XYZ file of C-alpha atoms in Angstrom:
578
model
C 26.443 -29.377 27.453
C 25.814 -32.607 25.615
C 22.195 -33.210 25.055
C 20.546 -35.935 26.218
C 20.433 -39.508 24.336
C 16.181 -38.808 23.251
C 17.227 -35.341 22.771
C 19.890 -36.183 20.265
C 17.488 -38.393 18.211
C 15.037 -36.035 18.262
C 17.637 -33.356 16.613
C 19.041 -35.849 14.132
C 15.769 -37.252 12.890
C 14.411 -33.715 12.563
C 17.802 -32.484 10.963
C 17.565 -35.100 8.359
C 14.397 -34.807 7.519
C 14.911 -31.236 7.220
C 17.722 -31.276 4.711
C 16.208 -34.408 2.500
C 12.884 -32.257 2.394
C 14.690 -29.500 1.215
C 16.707 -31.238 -1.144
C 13.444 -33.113 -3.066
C 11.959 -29.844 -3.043
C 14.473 -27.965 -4.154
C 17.938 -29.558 -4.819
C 19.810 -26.776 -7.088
C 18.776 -24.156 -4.295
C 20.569 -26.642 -1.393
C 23.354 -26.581 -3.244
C 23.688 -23.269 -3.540
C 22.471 -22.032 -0.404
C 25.050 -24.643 1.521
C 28.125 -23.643 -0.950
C 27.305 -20.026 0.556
C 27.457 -21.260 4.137
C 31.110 -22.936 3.950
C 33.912 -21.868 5.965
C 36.189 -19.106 5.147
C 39.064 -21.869 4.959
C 37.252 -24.376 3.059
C 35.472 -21.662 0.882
C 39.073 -20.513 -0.775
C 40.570 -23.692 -1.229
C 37.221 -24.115 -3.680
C 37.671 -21.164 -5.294
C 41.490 -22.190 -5.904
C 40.059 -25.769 -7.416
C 37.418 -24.270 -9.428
C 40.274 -21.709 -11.235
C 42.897 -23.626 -11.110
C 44.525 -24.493 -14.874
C 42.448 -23.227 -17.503
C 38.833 -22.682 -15.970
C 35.504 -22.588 -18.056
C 33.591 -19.756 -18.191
C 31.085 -21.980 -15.782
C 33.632 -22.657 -13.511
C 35.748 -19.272 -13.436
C 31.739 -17.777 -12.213
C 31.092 -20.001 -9.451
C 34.953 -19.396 -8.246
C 34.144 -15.553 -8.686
C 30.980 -15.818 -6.686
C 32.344 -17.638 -3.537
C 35.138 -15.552 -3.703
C 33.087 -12.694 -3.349
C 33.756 -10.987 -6.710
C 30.009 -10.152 -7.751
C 30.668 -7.840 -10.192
C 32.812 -10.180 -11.975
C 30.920 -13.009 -11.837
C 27.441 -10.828 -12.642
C 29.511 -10.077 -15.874
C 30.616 -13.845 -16.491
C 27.109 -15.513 -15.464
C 25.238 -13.114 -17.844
C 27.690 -14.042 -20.812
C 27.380 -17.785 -20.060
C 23.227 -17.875 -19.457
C 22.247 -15.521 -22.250
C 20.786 -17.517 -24.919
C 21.448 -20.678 -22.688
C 18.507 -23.384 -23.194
C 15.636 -24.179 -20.504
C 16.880 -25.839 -17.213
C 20.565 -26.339 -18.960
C 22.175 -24.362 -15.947
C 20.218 -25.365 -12.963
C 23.373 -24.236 -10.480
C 23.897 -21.151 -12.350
C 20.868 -19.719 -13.030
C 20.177 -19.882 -9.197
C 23.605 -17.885 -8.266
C 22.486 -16.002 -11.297
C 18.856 -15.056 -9.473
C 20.668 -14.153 -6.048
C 22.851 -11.854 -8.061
C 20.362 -10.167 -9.813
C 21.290 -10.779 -13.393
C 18.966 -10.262 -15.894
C 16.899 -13.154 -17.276
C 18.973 -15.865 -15.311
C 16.136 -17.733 -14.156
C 15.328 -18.394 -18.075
C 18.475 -21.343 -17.833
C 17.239 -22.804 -14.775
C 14.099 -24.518 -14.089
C 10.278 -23.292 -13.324
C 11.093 -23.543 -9.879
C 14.060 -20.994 -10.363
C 11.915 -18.822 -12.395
C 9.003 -18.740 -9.344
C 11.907 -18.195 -7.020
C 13.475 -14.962 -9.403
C 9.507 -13.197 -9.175
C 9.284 -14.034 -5.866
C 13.198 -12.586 -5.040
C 11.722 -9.616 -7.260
C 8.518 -9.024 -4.742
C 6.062 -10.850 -7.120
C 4.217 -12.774 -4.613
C 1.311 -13.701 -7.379
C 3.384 -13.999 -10.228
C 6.041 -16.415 -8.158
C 2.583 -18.371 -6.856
C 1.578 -19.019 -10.573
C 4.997 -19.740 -11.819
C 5.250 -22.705 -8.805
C 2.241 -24.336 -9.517
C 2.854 -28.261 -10.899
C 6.401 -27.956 -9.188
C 7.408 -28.793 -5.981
C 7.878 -25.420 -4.748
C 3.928 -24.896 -5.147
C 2.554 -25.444 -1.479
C 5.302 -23.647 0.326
C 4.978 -20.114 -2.276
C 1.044 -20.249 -1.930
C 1.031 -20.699 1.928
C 4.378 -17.824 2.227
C 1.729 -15.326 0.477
C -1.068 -16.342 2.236
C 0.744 -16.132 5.941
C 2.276 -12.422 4.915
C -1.600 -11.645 3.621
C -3.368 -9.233 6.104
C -6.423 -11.157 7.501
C -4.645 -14.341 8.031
C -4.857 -16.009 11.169
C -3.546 -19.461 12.913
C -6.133 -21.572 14.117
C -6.606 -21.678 18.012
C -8.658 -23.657 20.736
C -12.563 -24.193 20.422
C -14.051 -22.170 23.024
C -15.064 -25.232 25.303
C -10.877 -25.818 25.531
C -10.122 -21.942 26.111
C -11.693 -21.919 29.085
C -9.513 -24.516 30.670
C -6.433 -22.809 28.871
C -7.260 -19.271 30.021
C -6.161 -21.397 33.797
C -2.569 -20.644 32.321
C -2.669 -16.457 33.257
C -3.474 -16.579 36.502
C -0.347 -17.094 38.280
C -0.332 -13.655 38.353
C -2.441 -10.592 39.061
C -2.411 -6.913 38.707
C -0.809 -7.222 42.334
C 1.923 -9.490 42.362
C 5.129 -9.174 39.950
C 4.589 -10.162 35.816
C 5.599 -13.027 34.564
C 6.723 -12.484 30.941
C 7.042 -15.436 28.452
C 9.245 -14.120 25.162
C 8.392 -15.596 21.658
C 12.045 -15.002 20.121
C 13.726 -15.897 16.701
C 16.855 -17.343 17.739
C 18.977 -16.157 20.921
C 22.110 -17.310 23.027
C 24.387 -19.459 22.757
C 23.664 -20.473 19.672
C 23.499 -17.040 17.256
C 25.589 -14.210 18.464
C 24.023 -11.511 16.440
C 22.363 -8.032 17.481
C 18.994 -9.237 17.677
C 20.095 -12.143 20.147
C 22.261 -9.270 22.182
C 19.075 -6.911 22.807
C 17.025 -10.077 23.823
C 19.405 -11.096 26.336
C 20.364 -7.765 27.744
C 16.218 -7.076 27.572
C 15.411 -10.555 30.093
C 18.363 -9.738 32.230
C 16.932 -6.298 33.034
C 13.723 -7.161 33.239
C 14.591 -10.202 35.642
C 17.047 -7.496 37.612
C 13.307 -5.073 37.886
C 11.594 -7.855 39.162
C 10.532 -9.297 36.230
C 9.709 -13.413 36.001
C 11.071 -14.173 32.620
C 11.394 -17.519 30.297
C 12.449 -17.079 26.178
C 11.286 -19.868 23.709
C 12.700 -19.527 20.273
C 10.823 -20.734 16.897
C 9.955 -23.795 15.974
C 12.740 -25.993 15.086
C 15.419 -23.579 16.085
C 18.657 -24.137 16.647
C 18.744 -27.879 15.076
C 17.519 -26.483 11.480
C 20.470 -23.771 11.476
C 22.987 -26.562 12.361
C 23.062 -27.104 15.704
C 22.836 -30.978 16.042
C 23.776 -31.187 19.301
C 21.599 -28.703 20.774
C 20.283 -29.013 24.127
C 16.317 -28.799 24.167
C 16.564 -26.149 26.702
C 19.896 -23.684 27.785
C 20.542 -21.594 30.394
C 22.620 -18.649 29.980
C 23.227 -15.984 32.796
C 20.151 -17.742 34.879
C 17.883 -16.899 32.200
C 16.436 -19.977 30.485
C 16.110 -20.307 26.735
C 13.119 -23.320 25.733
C 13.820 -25.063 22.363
C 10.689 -25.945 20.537
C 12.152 -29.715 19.041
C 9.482 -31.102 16.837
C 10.400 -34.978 15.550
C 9.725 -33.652 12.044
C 9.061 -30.009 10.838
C 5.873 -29.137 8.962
C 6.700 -28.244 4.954
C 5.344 -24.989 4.387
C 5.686 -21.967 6.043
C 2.037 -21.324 7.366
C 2.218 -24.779 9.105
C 5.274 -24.450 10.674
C 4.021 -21.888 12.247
C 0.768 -24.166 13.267
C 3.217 -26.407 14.820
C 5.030 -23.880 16.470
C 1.474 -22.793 18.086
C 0.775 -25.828 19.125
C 4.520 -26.798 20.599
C 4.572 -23.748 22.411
C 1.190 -24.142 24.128
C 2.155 -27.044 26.665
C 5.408 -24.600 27.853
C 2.991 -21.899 28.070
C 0.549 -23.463 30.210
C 3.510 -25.160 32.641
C 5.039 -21.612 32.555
C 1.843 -19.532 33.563
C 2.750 -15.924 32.254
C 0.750 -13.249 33.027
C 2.000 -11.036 29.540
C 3.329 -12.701 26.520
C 5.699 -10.715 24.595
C 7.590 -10.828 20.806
C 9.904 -9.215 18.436
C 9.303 -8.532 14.902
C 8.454 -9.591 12.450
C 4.883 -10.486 11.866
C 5.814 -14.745 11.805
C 6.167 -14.408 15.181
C 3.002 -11.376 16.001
C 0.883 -14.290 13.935
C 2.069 -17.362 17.055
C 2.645 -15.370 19.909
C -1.287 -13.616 19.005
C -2.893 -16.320 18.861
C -1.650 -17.812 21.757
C -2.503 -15.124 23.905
C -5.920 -15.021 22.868
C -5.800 -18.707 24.108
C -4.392 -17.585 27.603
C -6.701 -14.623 28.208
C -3.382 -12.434 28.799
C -2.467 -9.689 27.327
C 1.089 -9.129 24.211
C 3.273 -6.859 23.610
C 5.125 -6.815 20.140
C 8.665 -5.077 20.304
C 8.964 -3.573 16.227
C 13.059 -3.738 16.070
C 12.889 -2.569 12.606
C 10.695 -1.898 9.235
C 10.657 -5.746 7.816
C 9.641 -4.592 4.252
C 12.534 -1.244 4.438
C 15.016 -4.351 5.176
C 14.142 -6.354 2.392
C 14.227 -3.527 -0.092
C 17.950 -2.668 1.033
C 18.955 -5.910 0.922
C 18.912 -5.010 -3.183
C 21.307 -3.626 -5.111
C 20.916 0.638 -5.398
C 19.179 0.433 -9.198
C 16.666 -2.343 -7.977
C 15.683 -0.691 -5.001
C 12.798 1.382 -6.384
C 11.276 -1.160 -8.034
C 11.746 -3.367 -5.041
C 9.555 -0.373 -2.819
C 6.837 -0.365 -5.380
C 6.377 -4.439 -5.702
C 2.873 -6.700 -3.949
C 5.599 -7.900 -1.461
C 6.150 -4.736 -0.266
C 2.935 -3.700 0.217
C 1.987 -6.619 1.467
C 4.917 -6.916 4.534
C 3.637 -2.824 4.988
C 0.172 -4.223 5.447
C 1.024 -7.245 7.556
C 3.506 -5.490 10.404
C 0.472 -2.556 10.854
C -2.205 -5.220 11.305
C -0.586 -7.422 14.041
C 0.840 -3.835 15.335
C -2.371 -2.390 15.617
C -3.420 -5.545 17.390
C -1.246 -5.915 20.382
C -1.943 -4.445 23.470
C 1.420 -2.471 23.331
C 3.802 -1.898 21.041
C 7.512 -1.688 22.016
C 9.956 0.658 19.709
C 13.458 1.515 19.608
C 13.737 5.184 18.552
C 10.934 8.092 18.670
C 11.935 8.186 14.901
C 10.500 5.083 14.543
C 7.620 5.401 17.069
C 6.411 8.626 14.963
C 6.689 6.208 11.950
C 4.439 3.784 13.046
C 1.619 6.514 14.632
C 1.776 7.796 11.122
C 0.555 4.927 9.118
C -1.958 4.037 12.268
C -0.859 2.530 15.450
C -2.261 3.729 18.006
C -0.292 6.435 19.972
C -1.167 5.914 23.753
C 0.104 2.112 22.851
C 3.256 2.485 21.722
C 6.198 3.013 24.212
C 9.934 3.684 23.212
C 12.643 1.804 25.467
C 15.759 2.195 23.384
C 19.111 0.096 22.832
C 21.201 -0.048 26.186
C 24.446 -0.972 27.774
C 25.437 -3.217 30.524
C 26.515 -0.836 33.173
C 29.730 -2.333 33.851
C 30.871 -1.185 30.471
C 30.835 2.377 32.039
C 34.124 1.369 34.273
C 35.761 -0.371 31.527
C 39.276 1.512 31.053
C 41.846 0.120 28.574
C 43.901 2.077 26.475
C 43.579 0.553 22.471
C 47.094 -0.010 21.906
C 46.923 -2.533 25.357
C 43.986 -4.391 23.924
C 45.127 -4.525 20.538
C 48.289 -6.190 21.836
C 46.142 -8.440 23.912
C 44.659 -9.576 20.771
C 48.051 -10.170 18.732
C 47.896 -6.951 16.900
C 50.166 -3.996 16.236
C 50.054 -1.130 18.865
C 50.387 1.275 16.370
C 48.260 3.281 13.629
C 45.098 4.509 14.339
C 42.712 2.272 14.294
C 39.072 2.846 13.017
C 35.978 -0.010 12.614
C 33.146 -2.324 14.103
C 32.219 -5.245 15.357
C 29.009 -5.946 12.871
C 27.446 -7.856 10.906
C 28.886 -7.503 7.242
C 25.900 -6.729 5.293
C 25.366 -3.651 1.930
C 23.216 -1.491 4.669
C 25.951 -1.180 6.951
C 28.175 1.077 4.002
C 31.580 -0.632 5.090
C 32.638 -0.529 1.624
C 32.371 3.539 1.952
C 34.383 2.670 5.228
C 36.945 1.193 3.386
C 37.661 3.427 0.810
C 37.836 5.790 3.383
C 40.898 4.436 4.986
C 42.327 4.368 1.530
C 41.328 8.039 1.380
C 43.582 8.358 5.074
C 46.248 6.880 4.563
C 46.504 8.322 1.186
C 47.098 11.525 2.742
C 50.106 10.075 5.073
C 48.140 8.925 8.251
C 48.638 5.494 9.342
C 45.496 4.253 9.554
C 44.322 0.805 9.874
C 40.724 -1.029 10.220
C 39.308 -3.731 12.086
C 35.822 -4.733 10.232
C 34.610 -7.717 12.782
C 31.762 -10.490 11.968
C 30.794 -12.168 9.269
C 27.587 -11.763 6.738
C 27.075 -11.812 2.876
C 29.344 -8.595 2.426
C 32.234 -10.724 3.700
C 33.479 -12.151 0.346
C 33.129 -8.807 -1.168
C 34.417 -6.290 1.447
C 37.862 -8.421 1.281
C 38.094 -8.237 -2.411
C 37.428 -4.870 -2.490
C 40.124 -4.401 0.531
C 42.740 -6.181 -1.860
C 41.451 -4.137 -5.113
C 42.369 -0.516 -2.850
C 46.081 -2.066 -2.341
C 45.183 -2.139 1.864
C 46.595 -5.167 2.289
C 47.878 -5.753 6.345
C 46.152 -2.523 7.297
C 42.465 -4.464 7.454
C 41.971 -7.063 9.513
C 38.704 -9.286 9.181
C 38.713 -11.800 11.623
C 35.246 -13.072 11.286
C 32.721 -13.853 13.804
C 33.930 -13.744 17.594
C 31.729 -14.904 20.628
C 30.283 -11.947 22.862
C 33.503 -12.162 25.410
C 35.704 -11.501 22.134
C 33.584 -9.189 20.560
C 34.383 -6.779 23.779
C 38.173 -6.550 23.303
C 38.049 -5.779 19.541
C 35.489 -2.333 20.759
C 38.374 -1.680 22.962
C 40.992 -2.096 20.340
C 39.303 0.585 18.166
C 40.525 4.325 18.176
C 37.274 5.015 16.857
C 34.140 2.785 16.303
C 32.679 3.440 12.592
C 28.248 3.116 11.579
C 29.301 4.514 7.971
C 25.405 3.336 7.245
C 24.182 4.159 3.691
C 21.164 5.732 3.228
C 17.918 4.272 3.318
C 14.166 3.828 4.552
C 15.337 1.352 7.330
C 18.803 3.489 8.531
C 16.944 6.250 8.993
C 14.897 4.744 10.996
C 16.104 2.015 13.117
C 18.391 2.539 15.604
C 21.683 -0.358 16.217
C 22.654 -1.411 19.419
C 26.349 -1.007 18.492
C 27.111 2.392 18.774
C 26.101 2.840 22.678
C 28.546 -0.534 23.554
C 31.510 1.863 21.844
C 30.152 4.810 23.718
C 30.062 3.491 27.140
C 33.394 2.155 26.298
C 34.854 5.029 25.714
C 35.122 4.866 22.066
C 34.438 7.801 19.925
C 31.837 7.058 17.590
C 32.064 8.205 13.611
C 28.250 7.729 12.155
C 26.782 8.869 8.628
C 24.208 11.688 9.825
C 20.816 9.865 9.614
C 18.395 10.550 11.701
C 18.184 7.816 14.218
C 21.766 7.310 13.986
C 22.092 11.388 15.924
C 18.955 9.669 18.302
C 21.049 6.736 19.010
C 23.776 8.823 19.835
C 22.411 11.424 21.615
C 24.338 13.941 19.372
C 27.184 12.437 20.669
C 28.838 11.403 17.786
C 31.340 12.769 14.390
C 29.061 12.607 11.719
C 29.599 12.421 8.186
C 27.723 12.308 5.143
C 26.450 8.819 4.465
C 28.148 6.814 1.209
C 30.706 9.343 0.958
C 34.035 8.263 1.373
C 35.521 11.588 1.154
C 33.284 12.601 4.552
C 34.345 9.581 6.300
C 37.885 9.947 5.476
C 37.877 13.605 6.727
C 36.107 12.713 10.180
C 39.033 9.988 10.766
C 41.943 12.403 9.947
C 40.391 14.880 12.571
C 40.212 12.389 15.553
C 43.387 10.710 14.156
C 45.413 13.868 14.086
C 43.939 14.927 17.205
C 43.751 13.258 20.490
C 42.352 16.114 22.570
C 39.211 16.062 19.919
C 38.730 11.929 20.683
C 39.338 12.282 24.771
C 36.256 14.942 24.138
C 34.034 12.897 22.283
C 34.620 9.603 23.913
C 33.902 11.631 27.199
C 30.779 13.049 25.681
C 29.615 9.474 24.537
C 30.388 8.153 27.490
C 28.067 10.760 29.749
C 25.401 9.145 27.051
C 25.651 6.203 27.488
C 25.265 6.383 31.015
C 21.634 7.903 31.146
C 20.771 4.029 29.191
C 21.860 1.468 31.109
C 19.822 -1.798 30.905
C 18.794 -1.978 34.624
C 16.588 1.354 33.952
C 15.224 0.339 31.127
C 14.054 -2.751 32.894
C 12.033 -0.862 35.128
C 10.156 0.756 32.110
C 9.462 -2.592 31.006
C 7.973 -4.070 34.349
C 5.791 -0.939 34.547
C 4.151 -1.024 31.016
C 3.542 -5.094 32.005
C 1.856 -4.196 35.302
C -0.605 -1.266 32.659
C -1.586 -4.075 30.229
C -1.760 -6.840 33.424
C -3.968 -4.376 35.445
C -6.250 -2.642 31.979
C-alpha cells in the first residue's frame, strides 16, 4: 500500500537526514557500507569496470572484494596499504578493516583506526581513538548503552501514576494483551528472526492472545524502505512503525527516542504484559517502559549476542575476539536485563541450562521452541514436481537450504561436499537460497570447485517462494560449523524441512540433535568428507530418506505453533496474576 502524503514526508525527511548524517560523520564508511548493499546485477557489472583493461592494484582489490574474492583481495589490500601514508587510502583502509587485514586502519583516517579497535572488541581503546573526530559521541554513548548499570530515563513519579492507567485493560481474569518490542518484522525483512515473530503473534492471537508488534525506532525507512506505510497489517496482525521526523545521532538516544515514541502507542494500546526479543537494545526500551506501565516483561533470548559477534570473525581471530572488553561487556549486559525481566523466554533447554548457569533465575525461564505452521504437515509434493514448478531440472539429487548466507552457517563445507559427491559419480546438485555476506564468496568458491550448473543461488525469495524451494530439496542441509552460538541456539529452519517431509542432514551439535529431536543424519561439523558421505547414503538410497523424512515428520508434528501459543498465554496469565 502507498503511504499516505504526511507519511511520505515524514519517511523522506527522516531518510535524508539519515544518510547526510551519516555521510558528515562518516563518509568513507557510506561508501563502503552502500557499495556492499548493491544488487547482484549491478554489483558485477562494477566489478567488470573496475578490472577491465589493465587494473591498478587499487582497483583490481575493490573488484576482488565485491566480487566476493576475500582471500584475494586480503592479499592485494595488504600489499597496497603496507607502508601506505596516514589517511592516503580512506576507501581502502575501511574494506581493509572489514577484512581483517593487518594494520589497514594505519592508511585511513583516526576515525578508521577507532572503528578497527572497536571491530576488534576494544570498546575503550576505539572511545579514545574517536575523540576530536566525528565519530566521538556515537563510540562513547555505544559503550556506555552496552555498559551494565545503564538505564534510559523514564517518567517522574507524579507522571507514572497517570501512565500506570495504561495496564489496566486487563486483569488476572480476562485474556492478556501482549504489546511486542521487535527489531524489524513483515513485510519488510524476510529473515528468521521476522519468521519466529510472526508465527509467535499468530499463535498467540489463535490461544487467545490480544497482540500488537512495534518495531525500533526508525525502522523500516532507515533500511530503505521509503515508501513504508507507518503501520502494516499482515495476516490480521498489526505491525506499528515508530516514524520519527529526524533520528537522534547516537545510539543511546535513539533509543531515548524510541522510549518516548513508543509510549503514546503503548498507552492507546493498553497491554497488560510487554514482551521483547534479544538483544539487550531492545531489554534497555521495552524495561523501562514497563516500569512506566506498572506491567510486567518478558524477554525472549533467541541467541548468545556476544557468541554471534565472535563467529562473525574469521577462525584465527576468534579467540582473541572471546577474550576482548566487548565481549565481556555484551556477557554482562544480556545477564543483567535477563535477570531483570519477569520471565525469560528460550529456544532450546541447551540454552536455558546456559543461561541458569551464569545466573538467571531458574523458576523464570521457560523454553517454547521453534515451530511449524501446521498446514505444512499435509503438504505432499514430490521434489522433482516442485523443482519443475520452479524452472529447474527434475533430475539429480538435490541437497541445500533456504538461509541466510552467513560463515556460521558452514555452506562452504556444504559445497565442497557436493564436489566430494559427485566426485564419486552421483549426480548431485545444490540449491543454497538467500542472500547475506557469504554470498559473494560461496559463488566464487562454487566456480573455483568446477560446479558450475549444479548450484543454483537464486538469492532472496519472499516467504511464499521460500516454501517451494524446501520442497524442491531431496534433502535440506544445517552443515553449521562449530561454535559457542551453534551449539547453542537452535534455527527455525530445520523443523519447516521436517514437517515438509524433507530429510534433514545437520553437523552433530548439540542443539542442532534438540532441534531435531534426533531426527536427523548427522555429520561431523566443517568436514566435508562427513557431509559428503551422509548425502551419498540418502542419495543412493530412497528407502533410507522415505524413513527419515517420516521420522522428521512425526517431529515436527508434536511443535506446531498453535500449541506453543497456549504455553505462551499461560506464562502471561503467571506474570499478569504474580
Amino acid at each position: 500500500m502507498t503511504p499516505r502524503p504526511r507519511e511520505l514526508a515524514r519517511n523522506l525527511v527522516l531518510g535524508v537526514s539519515t544518510a547526510a548524517g551519516m555521510a558528515a560523520e562518516d563518509p568513507s564508511l557510506l561508501l563502503v557500507q552502500a557499495a556492499r548493499r548493491l544488487p547482484t546485477r549491478v554489483r558485477h557489472g562494477v566489478v567488470r569496470l573496475l578490472l577491465a583493461g589493465a587494473p591498478s592494484p587499487q582497483r583490481r582489490a575493490v573488484g576482488a572484494w565485491l566480487g566476493g574474492h576475500d582471500g584475494e583481495a586480503r592479499e592485494l589490500l595488504s600489499a597496497v596499504l603496507t607502508g601506505a601514508r596516514p589517511g592516503s587510502h580512506p576507501v581502502l583502509a575501511e574494506i581493509g578493516v572489514l577484512l581483517d587485514v593487518p594494520g589497514a586502519h594505519l592508511a585511513g583516517s583516526r576515525a578508521t583506526a577507532a572503528r578497527a579497535a572497536l571491530r576488534r572488541g576494544e570498546v575503550s581503546r576505539a572511545v579514545e581513538l574517536a575523540r576530536g573526530t566525528p565519530l566521538a559521541a556515537r563510540f562513547a554513548s555505544e559503550r556506555c548503552a552496552m555498559t551494565p548499570g545503564h538505564d534510559l530515563r523514564t517518567l517522574p513519579a507524579a507522571a507514572l501514576s497517570a501512565a500506570s492507567t495504561a495496564g489496566t485493560a486487563g486483569t488476572a481474569a480476562s485474556p492478556p494483551r501482549a504489546l511486542h518490542v521487535l527489531t524489524n518484522s513483515f513485510p519488510h525483512t524476510p529473515s528468521g528472526y521476522a519468521v519466529r515473530s510472526h508465527q509467535v503473534l499468530l499463535a498467540q492471537r489463535e490461544a487467545g492472545v490480544a497482540v500488537e508488534a512495534v518495531t525500533r525506532v526508525g525502522y523500516p525507512i532507515t533500511v530503505g524502505k521509503a515508501f513504508a506505510r507507518h503501520r502494516d497489517v499482515v495476516d490480521g496482525v498489526g505491525y506499528s512503525r515508530l516514524v520519527p521526523w529526524r533520528s537522534a545521532r547516537t545510539p543511546g538516544a535513539r533509543l531515548q527516542q524510541q522510549l518516548e515514541e513508543l509510549r503514546p502507542l503503548a498507552r492507546r494500546y493498553r497491554p497488560t504484559v510487554l514482551h521483547t526479543t534479544t538483544n539487550y537494545t531492545n531489554a534497555l526500551v521495552t524495561r523501562a517502559l514497563a516500569r512506566e506501565l506498572g506491567v510486567p516483561w518478558v524477554y525472549e533470548a533467541r541467541g548468545v549476542l556476544e557468541d554471534t559477534w565472535v563467529a562473525s570473525f574469521p577462525p584465527h581471530l576468534r579467540e582473541a575476539a572471546a577474550a576482548s572488553e566487548k565481549h565481556a561487556l555484551l556477557r554482562a549486559r544480556e545477564l543483567e536485563v535477563a535477570c531483570s525481566a519477569d520471565r525469560v523466554v528460550t529456544l532450546s533447554e541447551v540454552l536455558r541450562e546456559d543461561l541458569v548457569a551464569r545466573g538467571v533465575p531458574r523458576d523464570r525461564t521457560r523454553v517454547v521452541p521453534n515451530g511449524v505452521d501446521g498446514r505444512l504437515l499435509e503438504v505432499r509434493e514430490a521434489p522433482a514436481a516442485a523443482r519443475w514448478a520452479l524452472g529447474l531440472p527434475g533430475e539429480g539429487f538435490w541437497v541445500g537450504t533456504v538461509s541466510s548466507l552467513v560463515a556460521y552457517e558452514g555452506l562452504d563445507t556444504l559445497l565442497r561436499a557436493v564436489a566430494l559427491a559427485r566426485a564419486e559419480g552421483v549426480d548431485v546438485r545444490a540449491a543454497l537460497v538467500g542472500d547475506g555476506v557469504s554470498a559473494p564468496g560461496l559463488g566464487r568458491l562454487s566456480e573455483d570447485l568446477g560446479l558450475g550448473e549444479s548450484v543454483i543461488m537464486p538469492g532472496r525469495v519472499t516467504t511464499a517462494q521460500a516454501e517451494r524451494w524446501y520442497l524442491a530439496l531431496d534433502a535440506f542441509a544445517v552443515p553449521r560449523v562449530d561454535s559457542a552460538v551453534t551449539r547453542s541456539v537452535t534455527p527455525l529452519k530445520p523443523v519447516t524441512a521436517m514437517a515438509l517431509g524433507r530429510p534433514v542432514i545437520a553437523s552433530d551439535l548439540p542443539a542442532l540433535r534438540e532441534v531435531t529431536g534426533g531426527a536427523a543424519l548427522f555429520s561431523q561439523a566443517e568436514s566435508p568428507e562427513s557431509v559428503a558421505q551422509a548425502i551419498l547414503r540418502l542419495a543412493r538410497n530412497q528407502d533410507a530418506r522415505d524413513e527419515l523424512a517420516a521420522a522428521g515428520r512425526a517431529e515436527a508434528a508434536q511443535r506446531t505453533w498453535n500449541s506453543l501459543g497456549r504455553r505462551y498465554r499461560a506464562m502471561y496469565e503467571e506474570v499478569v496474576s504474580a
